[in-house]
Every structure is written in C-alpha cells, then in structure tokens.
PDB file of C-alpha atoms in Angstrom:
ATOM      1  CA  UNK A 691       0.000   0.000   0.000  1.00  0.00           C
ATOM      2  CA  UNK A 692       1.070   3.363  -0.243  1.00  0.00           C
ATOM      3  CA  UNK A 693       0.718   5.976   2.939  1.00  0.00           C
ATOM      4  CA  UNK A 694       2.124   8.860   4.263  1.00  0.00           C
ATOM      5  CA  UNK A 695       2.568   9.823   7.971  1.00  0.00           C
ATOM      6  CA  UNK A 696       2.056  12.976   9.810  1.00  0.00           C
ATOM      7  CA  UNK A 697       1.487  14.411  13.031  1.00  0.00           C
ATOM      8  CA  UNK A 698      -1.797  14.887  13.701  1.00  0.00           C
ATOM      9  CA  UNK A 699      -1.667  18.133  16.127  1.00  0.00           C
ATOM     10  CA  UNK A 700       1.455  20.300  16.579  1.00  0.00           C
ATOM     11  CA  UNK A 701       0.826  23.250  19.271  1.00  0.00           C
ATOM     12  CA  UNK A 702       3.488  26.292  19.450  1.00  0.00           C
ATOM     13  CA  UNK A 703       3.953  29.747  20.864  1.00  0.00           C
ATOM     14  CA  UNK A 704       3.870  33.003  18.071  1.00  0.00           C
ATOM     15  CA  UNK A 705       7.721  33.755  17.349  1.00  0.00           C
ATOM     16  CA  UNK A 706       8.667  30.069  17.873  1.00  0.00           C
ATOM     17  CA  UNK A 707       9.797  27.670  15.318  1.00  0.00           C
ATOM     18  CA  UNK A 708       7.946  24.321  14.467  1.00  0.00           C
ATOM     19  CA  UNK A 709       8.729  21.933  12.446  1.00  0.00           C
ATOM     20  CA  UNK A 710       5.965  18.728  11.065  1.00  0.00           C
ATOM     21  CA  UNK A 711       7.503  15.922  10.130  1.00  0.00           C
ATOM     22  CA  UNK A 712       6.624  13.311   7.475  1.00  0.00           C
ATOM     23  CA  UNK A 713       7.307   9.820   6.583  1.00  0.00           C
ATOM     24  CA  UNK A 714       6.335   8.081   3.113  1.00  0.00           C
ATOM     25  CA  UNK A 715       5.717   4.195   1.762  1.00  0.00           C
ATOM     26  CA  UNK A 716       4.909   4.979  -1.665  1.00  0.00           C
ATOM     27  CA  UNK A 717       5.281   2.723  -5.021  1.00  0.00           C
ATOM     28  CA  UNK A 718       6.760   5.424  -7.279  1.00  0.00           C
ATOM     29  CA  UNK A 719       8.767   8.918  -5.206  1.00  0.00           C
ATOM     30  CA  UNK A 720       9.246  11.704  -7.808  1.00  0.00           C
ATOM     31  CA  UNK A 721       8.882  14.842  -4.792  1.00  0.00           C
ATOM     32  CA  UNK A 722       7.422  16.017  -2.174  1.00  0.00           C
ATOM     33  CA  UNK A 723       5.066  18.509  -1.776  1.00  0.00           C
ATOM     34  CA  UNK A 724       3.389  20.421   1.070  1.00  0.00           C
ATOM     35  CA  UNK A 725       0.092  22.351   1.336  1.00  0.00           C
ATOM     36  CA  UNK A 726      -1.579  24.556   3.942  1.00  0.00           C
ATOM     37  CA  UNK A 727      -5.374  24.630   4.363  1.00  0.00           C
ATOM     38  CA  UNK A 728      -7.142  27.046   6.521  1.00  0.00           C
ATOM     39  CA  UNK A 729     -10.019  25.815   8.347  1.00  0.00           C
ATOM     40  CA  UNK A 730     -12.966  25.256   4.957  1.00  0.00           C
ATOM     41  CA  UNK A 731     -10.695  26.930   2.800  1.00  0.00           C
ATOM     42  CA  UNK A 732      -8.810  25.615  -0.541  1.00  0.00           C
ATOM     43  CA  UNK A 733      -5.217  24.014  -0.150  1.00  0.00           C
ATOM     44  CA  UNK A 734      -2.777  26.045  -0.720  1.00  0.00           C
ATOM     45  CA  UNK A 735       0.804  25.054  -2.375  1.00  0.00           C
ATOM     46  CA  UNK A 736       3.863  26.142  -0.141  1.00  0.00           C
ATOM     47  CA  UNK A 737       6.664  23.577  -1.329  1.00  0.00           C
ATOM     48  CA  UNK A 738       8.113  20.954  -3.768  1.00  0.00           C
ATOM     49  CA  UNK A 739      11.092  19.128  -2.922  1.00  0.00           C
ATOM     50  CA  UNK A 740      12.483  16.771  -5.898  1.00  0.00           C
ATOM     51  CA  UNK A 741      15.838  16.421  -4.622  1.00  0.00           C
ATOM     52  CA  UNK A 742      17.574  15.857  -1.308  1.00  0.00           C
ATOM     53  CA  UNK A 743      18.487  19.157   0.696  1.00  0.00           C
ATOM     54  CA  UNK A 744      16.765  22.083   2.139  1.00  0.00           C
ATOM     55  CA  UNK A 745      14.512  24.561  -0.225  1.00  0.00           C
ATOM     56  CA  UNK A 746      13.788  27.883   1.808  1.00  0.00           C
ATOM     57  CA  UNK A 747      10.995  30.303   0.962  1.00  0.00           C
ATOM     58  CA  UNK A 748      10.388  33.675   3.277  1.00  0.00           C
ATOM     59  CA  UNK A 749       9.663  31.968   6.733  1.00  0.00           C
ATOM     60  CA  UNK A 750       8.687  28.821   5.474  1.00  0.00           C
ATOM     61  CA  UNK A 751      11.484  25.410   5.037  1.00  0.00           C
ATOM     62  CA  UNK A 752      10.971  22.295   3.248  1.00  0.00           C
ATOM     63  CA  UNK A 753      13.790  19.487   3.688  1.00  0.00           C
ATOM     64  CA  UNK A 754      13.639  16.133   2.311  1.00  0.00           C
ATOM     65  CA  UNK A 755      15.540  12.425   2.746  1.00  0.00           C
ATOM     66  CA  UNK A 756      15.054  10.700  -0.116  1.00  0.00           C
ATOM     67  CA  UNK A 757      17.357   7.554   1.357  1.00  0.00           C
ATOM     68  CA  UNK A 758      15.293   7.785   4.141  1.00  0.00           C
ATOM     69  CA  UNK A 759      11.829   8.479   2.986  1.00  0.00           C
ATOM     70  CA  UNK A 760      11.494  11.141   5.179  1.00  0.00           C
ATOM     71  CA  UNK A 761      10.773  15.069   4.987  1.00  0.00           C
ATOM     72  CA  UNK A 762       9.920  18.181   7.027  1.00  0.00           C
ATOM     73  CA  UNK A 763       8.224  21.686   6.761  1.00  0.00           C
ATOM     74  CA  UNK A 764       9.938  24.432   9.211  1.00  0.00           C
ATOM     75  CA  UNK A 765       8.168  27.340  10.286  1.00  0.00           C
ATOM     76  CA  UNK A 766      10.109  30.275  11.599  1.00  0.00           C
ATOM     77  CA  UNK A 767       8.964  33.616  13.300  1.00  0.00           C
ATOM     78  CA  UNK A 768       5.404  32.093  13.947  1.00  0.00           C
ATOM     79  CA  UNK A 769       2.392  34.126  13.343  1.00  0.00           C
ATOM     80  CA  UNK A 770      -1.427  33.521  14.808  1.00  0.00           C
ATOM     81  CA  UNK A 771      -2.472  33.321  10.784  1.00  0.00           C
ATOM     82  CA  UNK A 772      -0.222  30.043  10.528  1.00  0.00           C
ATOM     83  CA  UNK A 773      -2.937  28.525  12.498  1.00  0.00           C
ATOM     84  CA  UNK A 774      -3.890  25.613   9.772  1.00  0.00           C
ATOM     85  CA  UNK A 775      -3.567  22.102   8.523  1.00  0.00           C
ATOM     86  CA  UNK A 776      -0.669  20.894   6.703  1.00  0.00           C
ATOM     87  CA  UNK A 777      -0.701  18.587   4.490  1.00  0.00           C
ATOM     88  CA  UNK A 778       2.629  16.511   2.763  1.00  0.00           C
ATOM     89  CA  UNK A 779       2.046  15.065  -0.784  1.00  0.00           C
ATOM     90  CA  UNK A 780       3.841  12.721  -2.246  1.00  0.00           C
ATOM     91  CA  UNK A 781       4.199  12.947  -6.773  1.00  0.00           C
ATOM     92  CA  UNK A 782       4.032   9.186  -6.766  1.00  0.00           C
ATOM     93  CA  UNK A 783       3.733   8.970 -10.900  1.00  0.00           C
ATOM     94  CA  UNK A 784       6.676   9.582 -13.745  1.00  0.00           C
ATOM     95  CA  UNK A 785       5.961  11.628 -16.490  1.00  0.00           C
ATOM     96  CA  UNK A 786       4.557  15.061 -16.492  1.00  0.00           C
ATOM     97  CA  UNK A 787       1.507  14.507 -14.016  1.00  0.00           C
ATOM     98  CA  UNK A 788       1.276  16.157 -10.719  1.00  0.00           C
ATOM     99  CA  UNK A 789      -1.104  13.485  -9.840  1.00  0.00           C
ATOM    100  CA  UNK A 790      -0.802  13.546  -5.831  1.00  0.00           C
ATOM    101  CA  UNK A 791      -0.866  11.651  -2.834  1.00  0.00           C
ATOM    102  CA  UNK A 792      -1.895  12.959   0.455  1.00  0.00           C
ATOM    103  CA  UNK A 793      -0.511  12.724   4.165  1.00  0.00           C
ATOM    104  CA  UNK A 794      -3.260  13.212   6.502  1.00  0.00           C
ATOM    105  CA  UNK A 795      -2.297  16.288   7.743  1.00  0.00           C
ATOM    106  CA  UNK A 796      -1.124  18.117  10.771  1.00  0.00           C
ATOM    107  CA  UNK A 797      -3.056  20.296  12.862  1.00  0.00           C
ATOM    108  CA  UNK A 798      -1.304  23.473  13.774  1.00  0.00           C
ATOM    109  CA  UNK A 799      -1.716  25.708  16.628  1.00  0.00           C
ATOM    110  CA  UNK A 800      -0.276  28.959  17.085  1.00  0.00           C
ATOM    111  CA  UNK A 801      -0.853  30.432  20.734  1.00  0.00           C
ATOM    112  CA  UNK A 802      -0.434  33.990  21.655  1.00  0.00           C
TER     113      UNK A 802
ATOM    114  CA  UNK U 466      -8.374  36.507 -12.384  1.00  0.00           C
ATOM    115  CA  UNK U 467      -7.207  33.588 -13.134  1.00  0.00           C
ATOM    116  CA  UNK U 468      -8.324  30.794 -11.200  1.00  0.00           C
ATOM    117  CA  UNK U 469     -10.658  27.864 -10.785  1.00  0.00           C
ATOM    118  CA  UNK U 470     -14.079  27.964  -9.794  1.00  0.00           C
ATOM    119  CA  UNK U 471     -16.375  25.441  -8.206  1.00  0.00           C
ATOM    120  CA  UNK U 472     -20.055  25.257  -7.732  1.00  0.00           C
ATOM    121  CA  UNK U 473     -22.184  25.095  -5.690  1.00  0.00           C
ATOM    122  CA  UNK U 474     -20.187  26.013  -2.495  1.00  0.00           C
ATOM    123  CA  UNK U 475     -23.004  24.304  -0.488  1.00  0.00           C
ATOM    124  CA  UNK U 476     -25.491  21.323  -1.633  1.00  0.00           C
ATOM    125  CA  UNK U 477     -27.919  19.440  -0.115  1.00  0.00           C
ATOM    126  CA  UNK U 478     -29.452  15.983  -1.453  1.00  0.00           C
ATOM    127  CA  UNK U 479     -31.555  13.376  -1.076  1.00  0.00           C
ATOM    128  CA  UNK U 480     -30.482   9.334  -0.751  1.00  0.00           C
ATOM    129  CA  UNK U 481     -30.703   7.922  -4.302  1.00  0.00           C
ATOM    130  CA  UNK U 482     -30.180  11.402  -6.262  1.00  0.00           C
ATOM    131  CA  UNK U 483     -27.580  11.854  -8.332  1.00  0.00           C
ATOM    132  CA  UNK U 484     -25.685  15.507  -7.909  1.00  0.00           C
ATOM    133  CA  UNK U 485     -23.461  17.090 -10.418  1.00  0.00           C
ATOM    134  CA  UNK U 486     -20.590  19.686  -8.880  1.00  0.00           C
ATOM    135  CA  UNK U 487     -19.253  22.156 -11.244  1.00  0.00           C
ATOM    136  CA  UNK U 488     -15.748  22.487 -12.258  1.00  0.00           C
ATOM    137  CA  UNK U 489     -14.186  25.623 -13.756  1.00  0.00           C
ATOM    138  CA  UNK U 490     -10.518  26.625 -14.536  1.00  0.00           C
ATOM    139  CA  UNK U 491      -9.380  29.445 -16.826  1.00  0.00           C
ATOM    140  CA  UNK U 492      -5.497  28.902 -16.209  1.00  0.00           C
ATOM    141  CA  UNK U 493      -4.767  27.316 -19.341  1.00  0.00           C
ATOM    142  CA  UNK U 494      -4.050  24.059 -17.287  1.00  0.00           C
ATOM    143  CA  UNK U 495      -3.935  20.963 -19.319  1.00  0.00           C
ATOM    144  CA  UNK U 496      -4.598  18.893 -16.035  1.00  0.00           C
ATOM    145  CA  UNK U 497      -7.548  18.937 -13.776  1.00  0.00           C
ATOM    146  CA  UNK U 498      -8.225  16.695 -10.809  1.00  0.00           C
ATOM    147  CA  UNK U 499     -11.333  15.447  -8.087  1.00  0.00           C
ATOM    148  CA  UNK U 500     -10.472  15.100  -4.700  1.00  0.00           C
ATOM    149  CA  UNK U 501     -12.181  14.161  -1.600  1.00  0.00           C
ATOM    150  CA  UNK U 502     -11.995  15.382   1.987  1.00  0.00           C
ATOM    151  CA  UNK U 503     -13.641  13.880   5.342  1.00  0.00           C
ATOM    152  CA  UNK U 504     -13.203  15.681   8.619  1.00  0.00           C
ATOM    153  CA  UNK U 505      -9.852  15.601   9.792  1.00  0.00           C
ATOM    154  CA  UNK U 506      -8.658  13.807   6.910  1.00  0.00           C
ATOM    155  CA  UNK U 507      -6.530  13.993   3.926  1.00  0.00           C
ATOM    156  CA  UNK U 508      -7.491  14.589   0.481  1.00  0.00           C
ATOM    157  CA  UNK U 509      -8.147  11.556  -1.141  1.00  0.00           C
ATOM    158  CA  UNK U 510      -7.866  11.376  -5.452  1.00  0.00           C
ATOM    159  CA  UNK U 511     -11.405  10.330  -7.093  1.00  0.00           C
ATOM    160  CA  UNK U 512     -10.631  11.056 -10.956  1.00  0.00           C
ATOM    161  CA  UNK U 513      -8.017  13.071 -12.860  1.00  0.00           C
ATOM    162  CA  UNK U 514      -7.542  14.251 -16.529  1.00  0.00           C
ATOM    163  CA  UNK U 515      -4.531  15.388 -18.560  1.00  0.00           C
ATOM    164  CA  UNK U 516      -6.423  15.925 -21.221  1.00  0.00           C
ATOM    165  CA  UNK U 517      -9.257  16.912 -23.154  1.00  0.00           C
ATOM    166  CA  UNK U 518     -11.721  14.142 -23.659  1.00  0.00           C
ATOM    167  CA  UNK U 519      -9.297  11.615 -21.458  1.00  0.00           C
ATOM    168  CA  UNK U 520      -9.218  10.759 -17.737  1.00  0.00           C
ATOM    169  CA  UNK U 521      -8.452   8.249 -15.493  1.00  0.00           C
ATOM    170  CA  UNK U 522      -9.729   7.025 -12.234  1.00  0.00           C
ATOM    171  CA  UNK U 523      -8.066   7.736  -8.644  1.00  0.00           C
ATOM    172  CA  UNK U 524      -8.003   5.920  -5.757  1.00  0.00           C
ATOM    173  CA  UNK U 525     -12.027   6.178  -4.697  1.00  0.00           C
ATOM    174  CA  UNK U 526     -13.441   6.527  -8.228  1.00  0.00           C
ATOM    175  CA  UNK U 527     -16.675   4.115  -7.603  1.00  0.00           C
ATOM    176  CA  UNK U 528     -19.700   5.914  -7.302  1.00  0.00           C
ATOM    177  CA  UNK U 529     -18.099   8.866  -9.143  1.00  0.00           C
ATOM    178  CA  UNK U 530     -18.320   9.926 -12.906  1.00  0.00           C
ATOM    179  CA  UNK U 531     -16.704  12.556 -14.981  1.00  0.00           C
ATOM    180  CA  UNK U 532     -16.589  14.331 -17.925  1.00  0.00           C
ATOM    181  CA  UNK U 533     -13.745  16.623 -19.962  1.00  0.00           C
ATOM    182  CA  UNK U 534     -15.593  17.721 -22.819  1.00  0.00           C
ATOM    183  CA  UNK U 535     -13.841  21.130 -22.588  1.00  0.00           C
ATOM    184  CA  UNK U 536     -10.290  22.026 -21.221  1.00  0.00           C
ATOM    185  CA  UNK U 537     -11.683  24.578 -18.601  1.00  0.00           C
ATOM    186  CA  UNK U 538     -13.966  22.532 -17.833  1.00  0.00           C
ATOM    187  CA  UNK U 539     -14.442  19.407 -15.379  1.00  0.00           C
ATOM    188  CA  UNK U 540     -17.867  18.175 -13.750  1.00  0.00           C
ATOM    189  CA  UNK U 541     -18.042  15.525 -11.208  1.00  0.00           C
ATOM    190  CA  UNK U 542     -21.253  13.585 -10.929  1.00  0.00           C
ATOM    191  CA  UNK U 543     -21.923  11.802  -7.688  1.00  0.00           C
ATOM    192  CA  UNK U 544     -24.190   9.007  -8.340  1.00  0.00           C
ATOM    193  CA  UNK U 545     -26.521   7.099  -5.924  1.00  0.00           C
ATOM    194  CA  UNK U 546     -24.292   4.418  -5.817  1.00  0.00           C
ATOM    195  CA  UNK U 547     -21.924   6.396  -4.080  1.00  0.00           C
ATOM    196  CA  UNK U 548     -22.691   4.657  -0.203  1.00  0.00           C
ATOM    197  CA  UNK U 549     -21.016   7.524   2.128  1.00  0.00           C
ATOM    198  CA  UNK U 550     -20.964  10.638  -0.225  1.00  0.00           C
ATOM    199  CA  UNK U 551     -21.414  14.062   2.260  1.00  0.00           C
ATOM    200  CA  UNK U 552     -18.007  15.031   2.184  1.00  0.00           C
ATOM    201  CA  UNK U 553     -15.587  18.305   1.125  1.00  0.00           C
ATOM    202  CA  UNK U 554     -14.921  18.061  -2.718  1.00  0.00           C
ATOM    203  CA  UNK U 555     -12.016  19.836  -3.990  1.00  0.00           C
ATOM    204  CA  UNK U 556     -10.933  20.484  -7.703  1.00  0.00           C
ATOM    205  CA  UNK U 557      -7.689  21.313  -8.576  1.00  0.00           C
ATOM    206  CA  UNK U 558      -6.098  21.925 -12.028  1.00  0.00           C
ATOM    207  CA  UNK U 559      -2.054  21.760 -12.838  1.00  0.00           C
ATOM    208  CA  UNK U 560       0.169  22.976 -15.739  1.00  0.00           C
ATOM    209  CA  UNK U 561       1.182  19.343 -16.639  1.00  0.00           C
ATOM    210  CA  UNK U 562       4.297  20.517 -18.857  1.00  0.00           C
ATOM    211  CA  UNK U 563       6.496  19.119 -16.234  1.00  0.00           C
ATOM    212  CA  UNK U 564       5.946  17.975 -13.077  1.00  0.00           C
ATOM    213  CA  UNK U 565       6.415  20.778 -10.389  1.00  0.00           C
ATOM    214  CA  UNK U 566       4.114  19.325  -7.389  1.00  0.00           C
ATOM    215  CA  UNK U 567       1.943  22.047  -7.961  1.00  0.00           C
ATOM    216  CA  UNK U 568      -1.239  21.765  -7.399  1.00  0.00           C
ATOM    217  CA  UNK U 569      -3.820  24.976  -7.576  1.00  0.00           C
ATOM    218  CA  UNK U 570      -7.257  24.243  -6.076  1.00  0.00           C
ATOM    219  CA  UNK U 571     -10.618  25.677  -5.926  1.00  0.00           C
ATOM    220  CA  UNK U 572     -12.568  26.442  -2.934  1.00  0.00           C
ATOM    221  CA  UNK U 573     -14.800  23.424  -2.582  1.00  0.00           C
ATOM    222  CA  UNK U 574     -18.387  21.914  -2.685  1.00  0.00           C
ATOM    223  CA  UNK U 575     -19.563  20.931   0.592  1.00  0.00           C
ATOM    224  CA  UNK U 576     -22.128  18.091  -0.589  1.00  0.00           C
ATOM    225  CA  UNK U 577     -24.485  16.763   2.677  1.00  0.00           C
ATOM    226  CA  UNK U 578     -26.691  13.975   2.111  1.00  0.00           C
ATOM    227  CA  UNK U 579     -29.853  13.822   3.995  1.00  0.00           C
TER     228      UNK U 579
END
C-alpha cells in the first residue's frame, strides 16, 4: 500500500519555530510537496522538494531524505495566521503529471 | 483573475439522487483533478484528466463519474451508488508541462446527504 505519515496536532507559541515531520511508503517517489489549508478553505501550495536538501521560501522550510523516505516543513517567526492544517504530498507517478498523494495532515496551533 | 471555480459552495441531497458539482478553470491548465476530503482527513484522489476528452480514475473513483468535454472545464457527478458521499470536494487543475508538485485548487463543494 502506499501511505504517508504525519502528526496529527502540533501546538506552538507566536515567534517560535515548528517543524511537522513526514514519513512516506509509496510505489513510485518523484517529490514532495506540502500544502496549507485554513479551516474550509482551498489548499494552498507552499513547497516541492524533488531532490535531497533544504529549499527555503520567506519563513517557510521544506527538507527532504530521499534515502530515508522522510521530509519536514519548518516554520520560523510564527504568526497567529499560521494557524492551519498541513498537508505533505507525495508525486508518486513519472511523467509530467502532478497526480498527488496525500498525508493526513497536521493540525497546527499557534498560541499567543 | 485567473483561477478555478467550483459550484455550488453548499449542496444538499436526497439518498438515491444523483448531484453534479461544477468544475471551472481558466489557467490554461492541461490537467484537472477530483479530490475528496472527510473531517480531519486527507485529500483523497477520485478522478483526474490530462487531457481533453481523457481521464483516469483515482483511488475512490466508484460511485463517481466525470466528464472533460472542454479544457476549462471538469464536472463531477456523484451518483446514488456512491454509499457515504457528504463530504468536502475539492478540484484542482495543474500545468502538466512538467511535473512541479503544484497543485492549484478551488474552494470546494460541501455536498451533505440527507
């Protein structure tokens, strides 16, 4: 089978750094992707990571492991609007498709 | 703006009737995709098409039909053989030139069956 494993809660303080792990068992591994939802809201993309390393955009981190099936989104300088589900994807399928899998996503909490 | 548009936002049905959800995109996006959400769950793939007149079933596609008559376009039907179908439905469309991860989604059909 193919799954992907997150977190399901992460709480944290506003100015502190998280980070929410996840861990994949998929057939096919072409990248990994992560997406924030707000509560009833559309998914938003924040990340791709198709190679091994870190990928850094504004506040937001995205590191992946391909050797050990493993990758992370950091979140610096926390804000109460970061308050949201996030959600790691795995690009399971060659060729040009960005036909997706999805982690069950992590529930994050940003406290004053 | 460019962007993709679903309707309705909020639907109501009865057991046995089938309920189409409406599918919009105007981002030039060869790729369009169905996807499923239950409460505190992921999003789970029900049909996706690369093409016009083409598609291909996901993970949950029973119960489900589609259609991709037009490239902006791409309905979902849920039928009554769909057994547990109040859920979040999301479409999402991609630029399927190469293969970024990208997904861009629309805001969602909340379907409730009563």
């Amino acid at each position: 089978g193919q799954s992907l494993e997150q977190p399901s809660e992460v709480t944290a303080v506003e100015g502190a750094i998280v980070q929410i792990n996840c861990t994949y068992q998929t057939s096919g591994f072409y990248g990994l992707s992560w997406y924030q939802q707000h509560d009833g809201g559309a998914p938003t993309f924040l990340s791709y990571n198709a190679l091994d390393g870190l990928e850094e955009t504004g506040r937001f981190s995205s590191f992946l492991s391909r050797s050990d099936s493993y990758g992370y989104l950091l979140l610096q300088e926390l804000q109460m609007k970061d308050s949201a589900s996030y959600f790691c994807a795995v690009r399971a399928s060659s060729g040009a498709t960005n036909k997706l899998i999805f982690g069950t996503g992590t529930l994050l909490a940003v406290q004053p | 703006d460019g962007g993709i548009t679903q309707s309705p936002k909020y639907l109501f049905r009865k057991e046995g009737q089938n309920v189409t959800l409406s599918c919009e995109q105007n981002l030039n996006h060869d790729a369009m995709y169905w996807y499923r959400q239950d409460p505190g769950q992921g999003l789970r793939l029900i049909y996706y098409s690369q093409i016009v007149n083409d598609f291909q079933k996901g993970d949950i596609a029973e119960g489900y039909s589609v259609s991709r008559e037009k490239k902006e376009s791409f309905p979902l039907t849920v039928t009554s053989a769909q057994k547990n179908p109040t859920a979040f439905y999301l479409c999402a469309s991609s630029s399927d030139r190469r293969g970024t991860g990208e997904l861009f989604f629309g805001e969602g059909s909340r379907l409730t069956v009563l």
